[in-house]
Coordinates of C-alpha atoms and ligand atoms in Angstrom, one line a residue:
X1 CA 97.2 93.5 173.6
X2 CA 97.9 97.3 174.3
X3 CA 100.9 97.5 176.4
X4 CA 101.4 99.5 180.0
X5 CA 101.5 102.9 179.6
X6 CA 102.9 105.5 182.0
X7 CA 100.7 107.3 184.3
X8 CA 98.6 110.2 183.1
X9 CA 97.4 112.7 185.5
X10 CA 93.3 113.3 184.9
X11 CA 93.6 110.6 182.2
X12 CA 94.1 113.8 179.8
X13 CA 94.6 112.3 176.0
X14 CA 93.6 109.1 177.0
X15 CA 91.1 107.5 174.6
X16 CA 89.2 105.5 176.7
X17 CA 86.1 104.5 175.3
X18 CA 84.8 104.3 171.4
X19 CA 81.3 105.7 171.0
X20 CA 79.1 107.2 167.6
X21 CA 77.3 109.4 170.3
X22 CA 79.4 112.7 170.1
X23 CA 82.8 113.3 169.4
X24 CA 84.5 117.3 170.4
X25 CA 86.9 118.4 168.6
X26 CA 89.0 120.9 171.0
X27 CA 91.5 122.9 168.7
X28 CA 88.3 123.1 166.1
X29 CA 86.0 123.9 168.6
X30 CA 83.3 121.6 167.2
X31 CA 80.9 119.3 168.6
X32 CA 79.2 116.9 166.7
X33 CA 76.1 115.2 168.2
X34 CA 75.0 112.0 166.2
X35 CA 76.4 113.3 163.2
X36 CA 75.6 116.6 163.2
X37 CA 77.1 119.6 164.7
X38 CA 75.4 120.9 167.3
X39 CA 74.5 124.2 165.7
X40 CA 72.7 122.2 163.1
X41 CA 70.6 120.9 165.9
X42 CA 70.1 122.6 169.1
X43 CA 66.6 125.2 168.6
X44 CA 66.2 123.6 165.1
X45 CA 64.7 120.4 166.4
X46 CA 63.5 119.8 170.2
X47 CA 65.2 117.8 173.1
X48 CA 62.6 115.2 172.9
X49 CA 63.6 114.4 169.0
X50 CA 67.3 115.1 169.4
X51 CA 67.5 112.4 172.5
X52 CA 65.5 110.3 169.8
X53 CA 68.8 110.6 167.7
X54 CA 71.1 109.3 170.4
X55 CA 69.2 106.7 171.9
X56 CA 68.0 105.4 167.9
X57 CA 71.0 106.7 165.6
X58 CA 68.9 108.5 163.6
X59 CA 66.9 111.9 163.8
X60 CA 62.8 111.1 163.7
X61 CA 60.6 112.2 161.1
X62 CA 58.3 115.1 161.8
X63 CA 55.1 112.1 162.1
X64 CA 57.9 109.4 164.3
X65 CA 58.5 112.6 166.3
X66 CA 55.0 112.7 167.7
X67 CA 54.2 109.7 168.5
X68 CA 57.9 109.7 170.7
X69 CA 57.2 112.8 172.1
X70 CA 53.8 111.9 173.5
X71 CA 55.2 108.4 175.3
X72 CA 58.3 110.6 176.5
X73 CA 55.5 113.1 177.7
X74 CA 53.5 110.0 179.2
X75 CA 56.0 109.3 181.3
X76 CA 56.6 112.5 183.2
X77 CA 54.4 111.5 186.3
X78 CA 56.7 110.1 189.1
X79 CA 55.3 107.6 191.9
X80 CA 54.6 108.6 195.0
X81 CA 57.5 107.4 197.2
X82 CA 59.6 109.5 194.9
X83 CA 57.3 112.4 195.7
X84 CA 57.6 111.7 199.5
X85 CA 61.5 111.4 199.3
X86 CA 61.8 115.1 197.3
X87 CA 59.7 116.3 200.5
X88 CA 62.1 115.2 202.9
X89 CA 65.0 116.6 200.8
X90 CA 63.4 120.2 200.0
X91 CA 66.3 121.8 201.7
X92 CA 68.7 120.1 200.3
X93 CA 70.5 121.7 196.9
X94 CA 68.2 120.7 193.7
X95 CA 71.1 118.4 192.4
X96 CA 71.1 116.5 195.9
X97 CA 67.7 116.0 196.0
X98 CA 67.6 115.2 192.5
X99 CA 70.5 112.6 192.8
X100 CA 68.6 110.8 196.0
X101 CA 65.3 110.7 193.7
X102 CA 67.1 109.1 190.7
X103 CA 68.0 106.2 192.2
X104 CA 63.9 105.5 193.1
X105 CA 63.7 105.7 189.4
X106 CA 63.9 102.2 189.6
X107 CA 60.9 101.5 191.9
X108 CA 58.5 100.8 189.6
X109 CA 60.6 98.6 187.0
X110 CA 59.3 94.8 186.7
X111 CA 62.8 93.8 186.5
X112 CA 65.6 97.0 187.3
X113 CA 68.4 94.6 186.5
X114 CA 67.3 93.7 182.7
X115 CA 69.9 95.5 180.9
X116 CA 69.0 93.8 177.8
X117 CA 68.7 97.0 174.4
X118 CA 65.3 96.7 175.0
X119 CA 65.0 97.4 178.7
X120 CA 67.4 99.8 178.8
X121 CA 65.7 102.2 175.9
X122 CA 62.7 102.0 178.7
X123 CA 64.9 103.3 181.3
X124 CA 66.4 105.9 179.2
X125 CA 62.7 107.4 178.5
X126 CA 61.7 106.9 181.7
X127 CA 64.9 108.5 183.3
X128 CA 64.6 111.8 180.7
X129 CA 60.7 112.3 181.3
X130 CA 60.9 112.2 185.2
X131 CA 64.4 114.4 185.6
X132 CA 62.5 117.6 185.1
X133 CA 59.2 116.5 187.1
X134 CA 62.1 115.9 190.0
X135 CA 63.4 119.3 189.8
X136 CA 60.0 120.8 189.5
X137 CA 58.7 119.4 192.4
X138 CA 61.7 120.2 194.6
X139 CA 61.2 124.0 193.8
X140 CA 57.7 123.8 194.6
X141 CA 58.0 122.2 197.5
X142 CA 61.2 124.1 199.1
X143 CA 59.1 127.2 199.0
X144 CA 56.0 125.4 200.9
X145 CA 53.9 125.3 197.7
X146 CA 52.6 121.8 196.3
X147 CA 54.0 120.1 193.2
X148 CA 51.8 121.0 189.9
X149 CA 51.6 117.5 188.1
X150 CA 52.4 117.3 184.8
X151 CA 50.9 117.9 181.5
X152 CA 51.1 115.5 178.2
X153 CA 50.0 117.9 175.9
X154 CA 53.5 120.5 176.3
X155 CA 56.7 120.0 175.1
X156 CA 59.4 119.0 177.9
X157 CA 60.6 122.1 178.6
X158 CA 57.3 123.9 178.4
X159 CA 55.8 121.6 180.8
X160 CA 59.3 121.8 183.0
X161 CA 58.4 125.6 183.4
X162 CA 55.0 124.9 184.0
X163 CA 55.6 122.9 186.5
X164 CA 57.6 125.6 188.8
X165 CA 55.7 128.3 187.5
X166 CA 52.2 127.4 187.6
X167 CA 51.3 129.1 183.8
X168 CA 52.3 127.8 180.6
X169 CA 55.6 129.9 179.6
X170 CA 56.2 132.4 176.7
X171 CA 57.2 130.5 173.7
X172 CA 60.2 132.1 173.5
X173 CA 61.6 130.8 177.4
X174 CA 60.3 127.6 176.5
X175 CA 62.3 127.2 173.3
X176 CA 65.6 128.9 175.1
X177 CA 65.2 126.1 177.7
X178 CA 64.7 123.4 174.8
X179 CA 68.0 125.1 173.2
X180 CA 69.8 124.4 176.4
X181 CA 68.9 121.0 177.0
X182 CA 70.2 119.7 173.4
X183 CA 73.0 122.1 173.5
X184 CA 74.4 120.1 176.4
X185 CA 73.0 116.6 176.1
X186 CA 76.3 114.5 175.3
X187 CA 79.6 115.7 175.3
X188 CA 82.3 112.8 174.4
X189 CA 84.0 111.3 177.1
X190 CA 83.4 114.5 180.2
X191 CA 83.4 113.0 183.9
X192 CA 80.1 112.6 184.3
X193 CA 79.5 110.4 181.3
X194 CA 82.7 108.3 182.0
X195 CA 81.3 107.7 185.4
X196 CA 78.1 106.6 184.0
X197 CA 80.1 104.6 181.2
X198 CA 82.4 102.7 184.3
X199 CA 79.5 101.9 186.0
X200 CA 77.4 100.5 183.5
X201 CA 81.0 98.5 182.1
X202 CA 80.2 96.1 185.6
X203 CA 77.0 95.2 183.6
X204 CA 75.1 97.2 186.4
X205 CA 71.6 98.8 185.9
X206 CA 71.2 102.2 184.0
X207 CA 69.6 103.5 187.0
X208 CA 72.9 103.0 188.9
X209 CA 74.8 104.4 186.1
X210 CA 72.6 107.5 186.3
X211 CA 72.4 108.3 189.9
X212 CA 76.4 107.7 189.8
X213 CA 76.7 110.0 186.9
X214 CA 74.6 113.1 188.8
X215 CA 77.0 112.8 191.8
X216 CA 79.7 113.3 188.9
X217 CA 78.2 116.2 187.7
X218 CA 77.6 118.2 190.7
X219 CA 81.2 119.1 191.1
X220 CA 82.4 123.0 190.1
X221 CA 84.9 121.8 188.0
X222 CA 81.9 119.9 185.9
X223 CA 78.6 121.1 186.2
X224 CA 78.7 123.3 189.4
X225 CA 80.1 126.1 187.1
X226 CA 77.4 128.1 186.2
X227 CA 75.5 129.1 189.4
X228 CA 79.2 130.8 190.2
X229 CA 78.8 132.2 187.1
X230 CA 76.3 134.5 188.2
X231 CA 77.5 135.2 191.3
X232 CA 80.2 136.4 189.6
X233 CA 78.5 138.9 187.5
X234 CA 76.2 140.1 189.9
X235 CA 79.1 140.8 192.3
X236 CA 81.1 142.9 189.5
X237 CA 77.9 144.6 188.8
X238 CA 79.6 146.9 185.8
X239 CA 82.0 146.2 182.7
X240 CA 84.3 148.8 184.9
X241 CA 84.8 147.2 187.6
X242 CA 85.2 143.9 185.8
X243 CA 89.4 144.1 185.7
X244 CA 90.2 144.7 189.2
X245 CA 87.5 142.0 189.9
X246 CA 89.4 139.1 187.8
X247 CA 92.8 139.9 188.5
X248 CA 91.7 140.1 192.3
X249 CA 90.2 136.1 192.0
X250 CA 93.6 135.1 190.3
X251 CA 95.9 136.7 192.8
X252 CA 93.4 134.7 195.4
X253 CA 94.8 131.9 193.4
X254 CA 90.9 131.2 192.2
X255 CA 89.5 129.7 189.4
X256 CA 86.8 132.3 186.9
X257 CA 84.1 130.0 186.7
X258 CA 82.6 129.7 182.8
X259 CA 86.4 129.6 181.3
X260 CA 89.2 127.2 180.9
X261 CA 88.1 123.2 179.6
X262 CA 90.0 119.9 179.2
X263 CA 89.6 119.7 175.6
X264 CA 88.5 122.7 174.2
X265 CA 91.6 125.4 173.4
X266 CA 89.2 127.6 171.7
X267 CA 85.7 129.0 172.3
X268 CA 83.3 126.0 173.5
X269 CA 80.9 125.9 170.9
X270 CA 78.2 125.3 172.8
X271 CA 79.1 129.0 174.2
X272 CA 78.0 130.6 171.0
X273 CA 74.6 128.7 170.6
X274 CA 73.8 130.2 174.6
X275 CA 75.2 133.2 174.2
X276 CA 72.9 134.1 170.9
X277 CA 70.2 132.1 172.7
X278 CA 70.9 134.6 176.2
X279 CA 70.6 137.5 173.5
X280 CA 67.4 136.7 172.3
X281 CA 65.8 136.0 175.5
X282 CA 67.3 139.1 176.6
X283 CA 65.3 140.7 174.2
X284 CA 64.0 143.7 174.7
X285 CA 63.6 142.5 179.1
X286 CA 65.8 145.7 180.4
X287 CA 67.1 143.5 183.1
X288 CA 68.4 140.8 181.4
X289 CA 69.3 143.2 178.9
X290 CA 71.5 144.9 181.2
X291 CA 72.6 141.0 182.7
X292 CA 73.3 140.5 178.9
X293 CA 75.5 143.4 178.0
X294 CA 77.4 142.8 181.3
X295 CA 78.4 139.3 180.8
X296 CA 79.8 140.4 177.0
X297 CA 82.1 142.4 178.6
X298 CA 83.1 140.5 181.2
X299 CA 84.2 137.7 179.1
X300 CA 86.1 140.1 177.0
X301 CA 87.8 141.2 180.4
X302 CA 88.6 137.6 181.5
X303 CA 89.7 136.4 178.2
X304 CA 92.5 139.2 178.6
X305 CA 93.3 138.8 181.8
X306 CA 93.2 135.0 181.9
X307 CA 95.6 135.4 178.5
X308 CA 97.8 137.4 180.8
X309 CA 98.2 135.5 183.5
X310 CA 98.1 132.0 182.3
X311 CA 99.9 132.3 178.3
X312 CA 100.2 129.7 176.6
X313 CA 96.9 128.2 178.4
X314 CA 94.3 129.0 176.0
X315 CA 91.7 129.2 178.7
X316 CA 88.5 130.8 176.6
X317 CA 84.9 131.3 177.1
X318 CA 83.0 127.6 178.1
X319 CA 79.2 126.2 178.1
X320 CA 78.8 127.5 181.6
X321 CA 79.3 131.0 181.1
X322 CA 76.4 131.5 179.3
X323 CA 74.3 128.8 180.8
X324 CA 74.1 131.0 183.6
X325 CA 72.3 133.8 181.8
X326 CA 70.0 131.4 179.6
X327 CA 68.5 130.0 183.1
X328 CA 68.6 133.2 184.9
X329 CA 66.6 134.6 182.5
X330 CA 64.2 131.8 182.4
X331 CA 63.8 132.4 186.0
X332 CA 66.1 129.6 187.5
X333 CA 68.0 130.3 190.4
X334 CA 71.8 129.5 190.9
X335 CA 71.1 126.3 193.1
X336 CA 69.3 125.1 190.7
X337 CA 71.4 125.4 187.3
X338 CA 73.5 121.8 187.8
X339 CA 69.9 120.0 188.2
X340 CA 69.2 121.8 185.0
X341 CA 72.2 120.7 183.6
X342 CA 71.5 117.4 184.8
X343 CA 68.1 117.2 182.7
X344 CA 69.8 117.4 179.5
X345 CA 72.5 115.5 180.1
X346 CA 70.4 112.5 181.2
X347 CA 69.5 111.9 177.3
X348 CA 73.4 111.6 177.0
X349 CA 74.4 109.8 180.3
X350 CA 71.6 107.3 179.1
X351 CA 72.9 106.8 175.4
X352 CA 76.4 106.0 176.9
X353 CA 75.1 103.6 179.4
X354 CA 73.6 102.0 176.4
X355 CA 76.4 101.9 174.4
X356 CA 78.4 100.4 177.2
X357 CA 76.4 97.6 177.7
X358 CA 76.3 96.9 174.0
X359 CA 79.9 96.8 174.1
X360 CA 80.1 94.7 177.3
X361 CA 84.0 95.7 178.5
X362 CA 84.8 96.0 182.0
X363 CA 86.5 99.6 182.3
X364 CA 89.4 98.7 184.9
X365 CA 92.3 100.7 184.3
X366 CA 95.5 100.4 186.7
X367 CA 97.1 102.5 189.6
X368 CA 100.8 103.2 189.8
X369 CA 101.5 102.1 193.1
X370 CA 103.2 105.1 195.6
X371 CA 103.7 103.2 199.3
X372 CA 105.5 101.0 200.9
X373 CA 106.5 97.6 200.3
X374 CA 107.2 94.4 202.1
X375 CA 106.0 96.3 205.4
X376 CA 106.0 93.5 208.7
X377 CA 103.7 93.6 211.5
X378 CA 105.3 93.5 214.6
X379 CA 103.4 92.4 217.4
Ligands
LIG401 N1 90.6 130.3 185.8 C1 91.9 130.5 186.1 N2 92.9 129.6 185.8 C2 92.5 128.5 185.2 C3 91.2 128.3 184.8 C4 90.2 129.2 185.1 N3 88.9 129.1 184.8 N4 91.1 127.1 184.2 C5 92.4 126.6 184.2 N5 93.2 127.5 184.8 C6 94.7 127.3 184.9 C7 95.0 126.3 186.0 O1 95.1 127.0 187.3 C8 96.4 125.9 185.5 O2 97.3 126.8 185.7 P1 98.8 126.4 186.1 O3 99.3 125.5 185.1 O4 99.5 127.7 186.2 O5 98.7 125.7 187.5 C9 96.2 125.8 184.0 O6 95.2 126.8 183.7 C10 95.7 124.5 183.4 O7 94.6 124.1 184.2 P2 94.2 122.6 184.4 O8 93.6 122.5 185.8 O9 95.4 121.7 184.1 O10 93.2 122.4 183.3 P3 92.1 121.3 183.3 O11 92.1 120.7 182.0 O12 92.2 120.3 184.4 O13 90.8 122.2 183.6 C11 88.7 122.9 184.0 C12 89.6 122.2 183.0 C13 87.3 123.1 183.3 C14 88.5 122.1 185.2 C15 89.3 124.3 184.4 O14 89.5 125.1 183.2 C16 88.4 125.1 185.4 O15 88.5 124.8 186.6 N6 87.5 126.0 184.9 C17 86.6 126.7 185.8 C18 85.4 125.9 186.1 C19 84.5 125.7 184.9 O16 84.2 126.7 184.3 N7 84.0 124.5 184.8 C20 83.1 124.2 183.7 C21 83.7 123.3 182.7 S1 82.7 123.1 181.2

């Protein structure tokens, strides 16, 4: 038996959980997903066969691929009381309405608390098809348009974008999007995924796990980051100006969103799969061009500045920074980013909860107790 150990703040270094999903290495700056790093996969196979790889160990053959993708892409269509729930939430922020929709996910289960490998593979499909129908129908409907149902014959993220758009996207935006969502599908042992892995520890449902794990993400220290992001650059608006900008936010004693992470001590990696994936959608758009050029500079900027006023800290470039830009350009709006987010991770968050319940530990760590003692009640 482990003995009591001292209280660590954010459980930083704690290894709390043992998985084979995705393990980060912070002072290599490598992530490996299911064996392979995550270069190796994101935009050279799609989200549908990479999730296939977490939830099965093993990356499907171009034929298995198929036949997975077209029961994932079965799937997409979400029931109606979910439908009617998204309409009552259209002003709410996309990751709200998203979260309250999740946890209907389990309406049309036979038997939502069968937690057996089986059942929860089910879930997991499920879950992963209807995220993005969610998302799509909440930005159709929050700008008084109807949801577009979705289509079987397009890959997720194509059918994603032709669900908010109306027209089948470029190949190009669909395969950035399809980047995205494998770039950021697991991540070891982030908030989000713990949440999801504590929750399912209790033997509870993976539709619990999920909707707990989307209120985890939502938070600008997690997922929340990028739609700042872009703020941020839009309010700089040239490489110039971007100094006097930075130095300004850390003398307000604010965070730069898109820099700094728990683990990482040098560049994220997933930062350089968006940020070649932002240059190529960038293209030859002026606009996003010009977005493009911007945000190189202003990460030069902030890695100086942030070296300057935090040594020692190694706070460099994260996933967020240019998440921000890869959405933007496929025509996302800020709000909307963490539901994004929250589309690829669900092939993680899913995985985990599947591991956890094949490991079946209650996750119950302890507090160190700060108040008073031995307190009497007079009365
Ligand atoms: N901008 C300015 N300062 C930052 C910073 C940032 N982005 N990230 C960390 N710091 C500073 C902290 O203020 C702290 O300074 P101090 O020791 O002088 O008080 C120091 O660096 C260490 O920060 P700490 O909060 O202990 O690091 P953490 O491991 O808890 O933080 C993040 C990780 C991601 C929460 C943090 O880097 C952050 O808030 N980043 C911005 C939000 C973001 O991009 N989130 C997406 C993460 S993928």
């Amino acid at each position: 038996m482990p003995t009591a150990t001292q209280f660590v703040p954010g459980l930083e270094g704690i290894v709390a959980v043992q998985t084979k999903l995705s393990h980060v290495d912070g002072q290599k700056g490598r992530l490996i997903v299911g064996g392979y790093s995550i270069e190796e996969l994101a935009g050279k196979v799609s989200f549908e066969e990479a999730a296939e790889l977490l939830w099965t160990g093993t990356l499907p053959s171009s034929k298995e691929s198929s036949s997975f993708r077209k029961e994932l892409a079965e799937l997409r269509t979400i029931r109606p009381e979910t439908l009617e729930l998204i309409k009552v939430a259209r002003h709410s922020p996309p990751i709200d309405a998203l979260r309250m929709a999740c946890a209907t996910l389990s309406l049309d289960l036979s038997n939502p608390n069968d937690i057996s490998p089986a059942a929860d593979l089910a879930v997991a499909k499920r879950l992963t098809a209807r995220f993005p129908t969610v998302v799509a129908a909440h930005a159709r409907l929050r700008q008084g348009h109807d949801p577009i149902a979705p289509r079987s014959d397009l890959g997720m993220a194509e059918n994603f974008l032709y669900m908010v758009f109306g027209e089948v996207p470029h190949p190009a935006v669909a395969k950035a999007l399809d980047t995205y969502w494998t770039t950021v599908m697991d991540h070891g042992m982030n908030a989000s995924t713990f949440a999801a892995r504590v929750i399912a520890s209790t033997r509870s449902d993976m539709v619990s796990a999920v909707t707990g794990a989307v209120g985890a993400l939502k938070g600008p220290l997690h997922g929340g980051a990028p739609g700042p992001v872009l703020d941020m650059l839009v309010d700089i608006q040239s490489a110039d100006r971007a100094e006097a900008w930075l130095k300004n936010e850390l003398n307000a004693g604010r965070r730069i969103m898109g820099f700094g992470h728990r683990v990482y001590k040098v560049r994220d990696p997933r930062a350089e799969v968006l940020s070649k994936t932002a240059e190529a959608l960038a293209g030859a758009d002026l606009r996003n061009r010009k977005l493009y050029d911007l945000a190189r500079a202003v990460e030069k900027t902030a890695l100086k500045v942030l070296d300057e006023a935090k040594p020692g800290r190694n706070l460099k470039t994260n996933v967020e920074f240019y998440t921000a830009l890869v959405l933007q350009s496929a025509g996302l709006v800020p709000d909307q980013f963490v539901a994004m987010f929250a589309c690829g991770r669900a092939a993680g968050w899913c995985a985990h909860v599947m591991e956890q319940h094949a490991q079946d530990r209650l996750i119950r760590p302890q507090s160190e107790y700060l108040g008073p003692q031995n307190l009497v009640v007079s009365r």
